[in-house]
Coordinates of C-alpha atoms and ligand atoms in Angstrom, one line a residue:
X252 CA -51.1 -3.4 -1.6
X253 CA -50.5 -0.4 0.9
X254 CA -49.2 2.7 -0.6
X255 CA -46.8 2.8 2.1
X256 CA -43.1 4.0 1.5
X257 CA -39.9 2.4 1.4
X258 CA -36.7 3.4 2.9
X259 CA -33.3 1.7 0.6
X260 CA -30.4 2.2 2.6
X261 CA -27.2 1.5 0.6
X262 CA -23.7 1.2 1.6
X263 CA -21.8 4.0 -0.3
X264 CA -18.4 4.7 0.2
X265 CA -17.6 8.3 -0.6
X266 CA -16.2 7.6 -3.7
X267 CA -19.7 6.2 -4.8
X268 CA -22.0 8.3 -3.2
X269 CA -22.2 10.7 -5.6
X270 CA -23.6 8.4 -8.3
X271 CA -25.3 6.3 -6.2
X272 CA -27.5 9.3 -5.2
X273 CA -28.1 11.1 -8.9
X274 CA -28.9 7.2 -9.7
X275 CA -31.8 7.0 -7.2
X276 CA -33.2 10.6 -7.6
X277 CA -33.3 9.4 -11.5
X278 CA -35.5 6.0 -10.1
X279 CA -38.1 8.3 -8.5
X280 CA -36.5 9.0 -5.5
X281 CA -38.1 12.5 -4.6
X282 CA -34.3 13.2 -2.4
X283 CA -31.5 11.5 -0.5
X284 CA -30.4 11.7 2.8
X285 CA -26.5 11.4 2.5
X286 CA -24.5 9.7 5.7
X287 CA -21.3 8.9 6.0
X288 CA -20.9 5.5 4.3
X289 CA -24.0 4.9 3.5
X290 CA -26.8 7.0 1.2
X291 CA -30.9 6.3 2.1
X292 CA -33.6 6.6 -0.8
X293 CA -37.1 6.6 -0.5
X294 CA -39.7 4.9 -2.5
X295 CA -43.5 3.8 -2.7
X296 CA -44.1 0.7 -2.5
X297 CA -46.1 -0.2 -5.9
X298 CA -43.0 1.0 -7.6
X299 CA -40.9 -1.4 -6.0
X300 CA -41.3 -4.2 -7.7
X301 CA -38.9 -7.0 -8.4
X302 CA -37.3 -5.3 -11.8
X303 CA -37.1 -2.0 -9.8
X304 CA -34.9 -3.6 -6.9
X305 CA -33.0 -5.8 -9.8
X306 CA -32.2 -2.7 -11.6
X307 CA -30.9 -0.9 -9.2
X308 CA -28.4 -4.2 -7.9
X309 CA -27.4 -4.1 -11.8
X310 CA -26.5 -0.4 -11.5
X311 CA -24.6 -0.9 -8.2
X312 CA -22.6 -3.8 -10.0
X313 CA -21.4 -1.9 -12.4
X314 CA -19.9 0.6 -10.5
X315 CA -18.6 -2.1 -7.8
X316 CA -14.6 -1.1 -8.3
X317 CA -15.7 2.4 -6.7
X318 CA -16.2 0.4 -3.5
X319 CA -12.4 -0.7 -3.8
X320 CA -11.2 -1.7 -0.5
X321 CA -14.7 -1.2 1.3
X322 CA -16.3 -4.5 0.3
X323 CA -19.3 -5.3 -1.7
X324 CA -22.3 -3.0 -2.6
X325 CA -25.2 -3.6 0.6
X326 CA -28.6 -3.0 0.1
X327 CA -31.1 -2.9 3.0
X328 CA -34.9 -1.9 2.8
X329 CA -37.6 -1.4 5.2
X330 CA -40.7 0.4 5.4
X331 CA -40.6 3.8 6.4
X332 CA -42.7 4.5 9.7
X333 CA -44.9 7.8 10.1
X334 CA -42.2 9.6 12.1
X335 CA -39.3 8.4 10.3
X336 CA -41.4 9.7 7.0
X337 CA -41.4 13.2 7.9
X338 CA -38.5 13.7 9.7
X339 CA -36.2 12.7 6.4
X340 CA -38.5 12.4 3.4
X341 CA -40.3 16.3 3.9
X342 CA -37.2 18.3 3.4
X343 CA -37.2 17.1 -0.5
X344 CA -40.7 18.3 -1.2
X345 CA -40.2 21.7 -2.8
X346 CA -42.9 23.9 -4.9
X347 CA -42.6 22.6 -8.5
X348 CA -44.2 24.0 -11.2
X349 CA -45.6 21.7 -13.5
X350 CA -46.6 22.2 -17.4
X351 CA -47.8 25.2 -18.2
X352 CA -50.3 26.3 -16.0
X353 CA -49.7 24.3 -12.3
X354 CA -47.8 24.6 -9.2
X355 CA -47.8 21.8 -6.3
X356 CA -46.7 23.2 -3.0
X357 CA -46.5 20.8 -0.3
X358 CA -48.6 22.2 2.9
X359 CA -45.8 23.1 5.0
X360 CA -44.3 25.9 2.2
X361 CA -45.7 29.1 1.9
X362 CA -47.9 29.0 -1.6
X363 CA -45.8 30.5 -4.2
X364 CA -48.1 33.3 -6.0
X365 CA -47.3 32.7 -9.9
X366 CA -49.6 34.9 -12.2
X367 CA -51.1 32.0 -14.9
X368 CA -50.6 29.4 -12.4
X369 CA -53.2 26.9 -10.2
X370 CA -52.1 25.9 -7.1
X371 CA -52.3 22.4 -5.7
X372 CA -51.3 21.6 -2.2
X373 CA -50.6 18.3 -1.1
X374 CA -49.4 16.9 2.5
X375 CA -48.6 13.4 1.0
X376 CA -48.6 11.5 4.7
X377 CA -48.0 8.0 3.8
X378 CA -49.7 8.0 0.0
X379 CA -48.0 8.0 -2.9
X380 CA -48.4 11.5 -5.2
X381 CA -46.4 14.2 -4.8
X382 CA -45.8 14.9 -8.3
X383 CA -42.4 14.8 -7.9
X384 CA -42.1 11.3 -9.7
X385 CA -42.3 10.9 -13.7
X386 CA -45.4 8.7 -13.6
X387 CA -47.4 11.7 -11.5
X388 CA -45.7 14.3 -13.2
X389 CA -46.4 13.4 -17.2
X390 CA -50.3 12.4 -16.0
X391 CA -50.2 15.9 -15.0
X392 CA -48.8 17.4 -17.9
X393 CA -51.6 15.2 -20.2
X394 CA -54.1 16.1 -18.4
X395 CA -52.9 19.9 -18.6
X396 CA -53.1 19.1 -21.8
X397 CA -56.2 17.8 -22.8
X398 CA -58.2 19.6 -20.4
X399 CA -57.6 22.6 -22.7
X400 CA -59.6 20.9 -25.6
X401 CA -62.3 20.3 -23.3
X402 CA -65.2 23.0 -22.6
X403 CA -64.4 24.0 -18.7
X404 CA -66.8 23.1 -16.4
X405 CA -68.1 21.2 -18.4
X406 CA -67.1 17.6 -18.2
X407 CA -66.7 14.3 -15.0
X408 CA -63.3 12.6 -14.8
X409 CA -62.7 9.4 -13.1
X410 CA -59.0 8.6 -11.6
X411 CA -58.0 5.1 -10.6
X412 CA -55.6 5.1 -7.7
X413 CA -55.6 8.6 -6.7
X414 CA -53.0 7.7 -3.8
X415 CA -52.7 11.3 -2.1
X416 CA -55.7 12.7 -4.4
X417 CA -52.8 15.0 -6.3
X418 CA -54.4 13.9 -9.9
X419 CA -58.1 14.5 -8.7
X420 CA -57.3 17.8 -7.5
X421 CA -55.5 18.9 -10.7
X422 CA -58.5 17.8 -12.7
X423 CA -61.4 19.9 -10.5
X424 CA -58.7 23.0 -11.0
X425 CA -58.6 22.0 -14.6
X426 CA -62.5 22.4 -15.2
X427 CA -64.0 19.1 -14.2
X428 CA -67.1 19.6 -12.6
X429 CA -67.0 15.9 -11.0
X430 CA -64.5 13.7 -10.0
X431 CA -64.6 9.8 -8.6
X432 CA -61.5 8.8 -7.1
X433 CA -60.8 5.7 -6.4
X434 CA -58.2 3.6 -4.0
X435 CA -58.3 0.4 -2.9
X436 CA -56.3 1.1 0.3
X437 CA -57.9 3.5 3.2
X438 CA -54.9 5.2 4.2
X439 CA -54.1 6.5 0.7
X440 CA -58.0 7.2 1.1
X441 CA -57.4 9.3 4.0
X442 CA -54.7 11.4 3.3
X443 CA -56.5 12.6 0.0
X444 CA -59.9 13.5 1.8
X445 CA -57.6 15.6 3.4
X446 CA -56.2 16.8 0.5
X447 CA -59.2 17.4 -1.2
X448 CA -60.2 19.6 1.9
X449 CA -57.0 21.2 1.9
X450 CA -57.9 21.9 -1.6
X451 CA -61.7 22.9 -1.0
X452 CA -62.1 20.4 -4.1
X453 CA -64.8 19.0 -1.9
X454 CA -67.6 20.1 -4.2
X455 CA -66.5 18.8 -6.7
X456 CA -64.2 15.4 -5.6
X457 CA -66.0 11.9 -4.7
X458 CA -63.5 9.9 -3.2
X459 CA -64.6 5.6 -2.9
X460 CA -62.6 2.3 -2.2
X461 CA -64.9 0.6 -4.5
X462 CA -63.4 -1.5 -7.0
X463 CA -63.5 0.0 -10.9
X464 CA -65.9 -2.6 -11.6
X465 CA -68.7 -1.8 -9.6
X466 CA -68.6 2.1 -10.8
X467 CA -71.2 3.1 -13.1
X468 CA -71.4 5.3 -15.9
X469 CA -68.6 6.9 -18.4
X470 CA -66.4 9.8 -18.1
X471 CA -64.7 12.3 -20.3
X472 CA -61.5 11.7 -18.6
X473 CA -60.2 8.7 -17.0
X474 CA -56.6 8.6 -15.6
X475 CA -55.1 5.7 -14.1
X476 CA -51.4 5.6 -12.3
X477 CA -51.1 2.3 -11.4
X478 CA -48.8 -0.6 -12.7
X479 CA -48.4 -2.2 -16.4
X480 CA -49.8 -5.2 -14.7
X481 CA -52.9 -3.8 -12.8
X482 CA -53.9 -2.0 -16.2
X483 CA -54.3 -4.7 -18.2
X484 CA -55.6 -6.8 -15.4
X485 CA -58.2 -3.5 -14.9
X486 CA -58.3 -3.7 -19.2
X487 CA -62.0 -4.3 -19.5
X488 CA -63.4 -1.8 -16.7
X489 CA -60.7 0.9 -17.9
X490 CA -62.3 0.8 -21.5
X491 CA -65.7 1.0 -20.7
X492 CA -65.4 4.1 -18.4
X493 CA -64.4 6.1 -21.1
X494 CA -66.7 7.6 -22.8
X495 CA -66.7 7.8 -26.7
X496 CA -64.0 10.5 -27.9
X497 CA -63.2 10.6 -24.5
X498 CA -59.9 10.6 -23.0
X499 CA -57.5 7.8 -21.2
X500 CA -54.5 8.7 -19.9
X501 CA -52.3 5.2 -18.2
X502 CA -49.0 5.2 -16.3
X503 CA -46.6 3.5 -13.7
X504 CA -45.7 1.3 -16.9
X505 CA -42.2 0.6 -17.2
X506 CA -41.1 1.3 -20.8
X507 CA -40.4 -2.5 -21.8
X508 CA -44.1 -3.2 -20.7
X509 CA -45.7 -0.2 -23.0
X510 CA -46.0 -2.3 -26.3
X511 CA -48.1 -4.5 -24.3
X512 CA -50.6 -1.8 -22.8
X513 CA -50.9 -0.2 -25.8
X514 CA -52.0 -3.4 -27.7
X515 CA -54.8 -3.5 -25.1
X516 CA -56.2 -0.8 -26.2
X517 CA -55.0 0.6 -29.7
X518 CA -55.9 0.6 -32.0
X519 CA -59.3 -1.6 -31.8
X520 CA -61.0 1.0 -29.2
X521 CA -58.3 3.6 -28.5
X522 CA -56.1 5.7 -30.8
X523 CA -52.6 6.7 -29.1
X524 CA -52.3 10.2 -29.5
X525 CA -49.5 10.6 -27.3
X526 CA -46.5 8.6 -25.5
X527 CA -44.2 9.9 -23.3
X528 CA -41.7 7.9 -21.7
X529 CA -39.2 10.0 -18.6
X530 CA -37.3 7.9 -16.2
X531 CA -38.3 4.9 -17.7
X532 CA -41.6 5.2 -16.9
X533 CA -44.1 5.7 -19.7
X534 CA -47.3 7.3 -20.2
X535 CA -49.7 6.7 -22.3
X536 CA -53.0 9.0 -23.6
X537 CA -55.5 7.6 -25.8
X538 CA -58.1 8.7 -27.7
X539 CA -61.4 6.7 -27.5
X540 CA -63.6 6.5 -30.6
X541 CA -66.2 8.1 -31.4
Ligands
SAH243 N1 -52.6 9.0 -8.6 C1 -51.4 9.2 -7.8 C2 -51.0 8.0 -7.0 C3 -50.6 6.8 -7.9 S1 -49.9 5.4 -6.9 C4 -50.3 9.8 -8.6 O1 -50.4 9.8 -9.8 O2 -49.3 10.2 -8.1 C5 -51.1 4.2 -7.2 C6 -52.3 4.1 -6.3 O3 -53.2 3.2 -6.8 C7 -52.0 3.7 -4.9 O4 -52.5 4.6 -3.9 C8 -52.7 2.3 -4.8 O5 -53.2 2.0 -3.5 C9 -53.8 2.4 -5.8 N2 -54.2 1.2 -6.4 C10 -53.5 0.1 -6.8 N3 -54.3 -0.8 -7.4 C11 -55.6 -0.3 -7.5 C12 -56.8 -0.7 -8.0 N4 -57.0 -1.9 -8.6 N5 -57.9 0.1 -7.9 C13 -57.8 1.3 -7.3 N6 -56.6 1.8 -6.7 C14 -55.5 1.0 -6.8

């Protein structure tokens, strides 16, 4: 599937805007674009799946009598072209820090100058990873995490779906000394070789559309930001490119669906050493075996 975006235009009167909007920045939206009657979210596609669009019909229900007078709730999508993208999606992009020792700047900011912190800029074009959603967010935090463990510079990573590259990048400023990424769809491809340059991770980052399966070898880390469904489908490939005591860090998984990943792995191969669940999205990391 294309990591294209998705524009959600919903028919708000004033009354409801409000909590229409806080509603959708909670679902991932990185910002809204209020007009009058009517508020526009923006989402990537893999997250829009048919419990993501259900949800957010069961929240409008529940807040129909808000509409009063003005009819019923109206959602519309469509995909978001290149020009509408960054004439109404940019603006919402701000420097974030992230953990305890990362920034991500979008390119068209000036590169905040924090003492402690590493800098990762990202022009997102039409791939998902901005770190601005939960699912990119606590894979960055993890891997903040466990990177400290590790000897720097001393250790190859692997990340499945690297989308605009954001996760790849992190890890070469965290101390990998290789990284594969891997997408399945060129654009997403595209905008994180230009990322990588942007970066000058190009030393260090290997970006591929080959599929997990045909990859060889094992890595120290493997991180994979995908859906509950593609990870278990990906179960077997996942497992083996971890290599023992290694790490495996696995989100886009709705909460309901964790119990399942979890039993895919943990505890036969995997301990779970951490869960963290934020906006209804959890991640997972796991601990292989020695
Ligand atoms: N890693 C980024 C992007 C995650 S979005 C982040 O954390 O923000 C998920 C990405 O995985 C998309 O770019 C999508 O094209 C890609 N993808 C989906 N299924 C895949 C598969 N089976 N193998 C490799 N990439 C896949």
């Amino acid at each position: 599937m294309p990591a294209t975006w998705l524009q959600l235009a919903v028919k708000a009167p004033s009354s409801a805007s409000d909590a229409i909007a806080n509603f959708l920045i909670e679902r991932g939206s990185p910002g809204v674009v209020l007009k009058k009657g009517q508020v526009q979210a923006f989402f990537p596609s893999p997250m829009c799946g048919a419990s993501f669009k259900r949800d957010i019909r069961r929240f409008l229900f529940s807040i129909r009598e808000l509409y009063s007078d003005s009819g019923e709730p109206e959602l519309h999508w469509t995909v978001l072209k290149d020009k509408n993208w960054s004439s109404s999606w940019r603006r919402f992009f701000r420097p974030q820090k992230i953990g305890r020792g990362l920034i991500v700047a979008p390119s068209w900011c000036a590169v905040p100058k924090i003492p402690g912190r590493k800098v990762i800029v990202i022009e997102p074009g039409m791939a998902f990873g901005t770190g601005t959603h939960a699912t990119t967010r606590s894979c960055l935090e993890l891997l903040e995490r466990v990177t400290r463990t590790l000897p720097q510079g001393n250790f190859a990573a692997l990340d499945v779906g690297t989308g605009s590259g954001i996760l790849a990048i992190a890890l070469a400023r965290l101390g990998a000394t290789q990284v594969l990424a891997l997408d399945i769809d060129p654009v997403a491809l595209d905008a994180a070789r230009a990322n990588v340059r942007r970066n000058r991770a190009q030393g260090i980052i290997r970006l591929s559309g080959s599929a997990l399966s045909q990859i060889h070898g094992s890595f120290r880390i493997v991180v994979a930001n995908l859906t509950a469904e593609t990870i278990v489908r990906l179960t077997k490939s996942l497992n083996r490119k971890v290599s023992p005591g290694g790490y495996l860090i696995l989100s886009g998984i709705l909460q309901p669906k964790a119990a399942e990943v979890i039993s895919q792995f943990a505890p036969s191969r995997f301990r779970l050493a951490s869960q963290v669940t934020q906006k209804d999205w959890t991640t997972l990391l796991l601990k292989k075996k020695g």
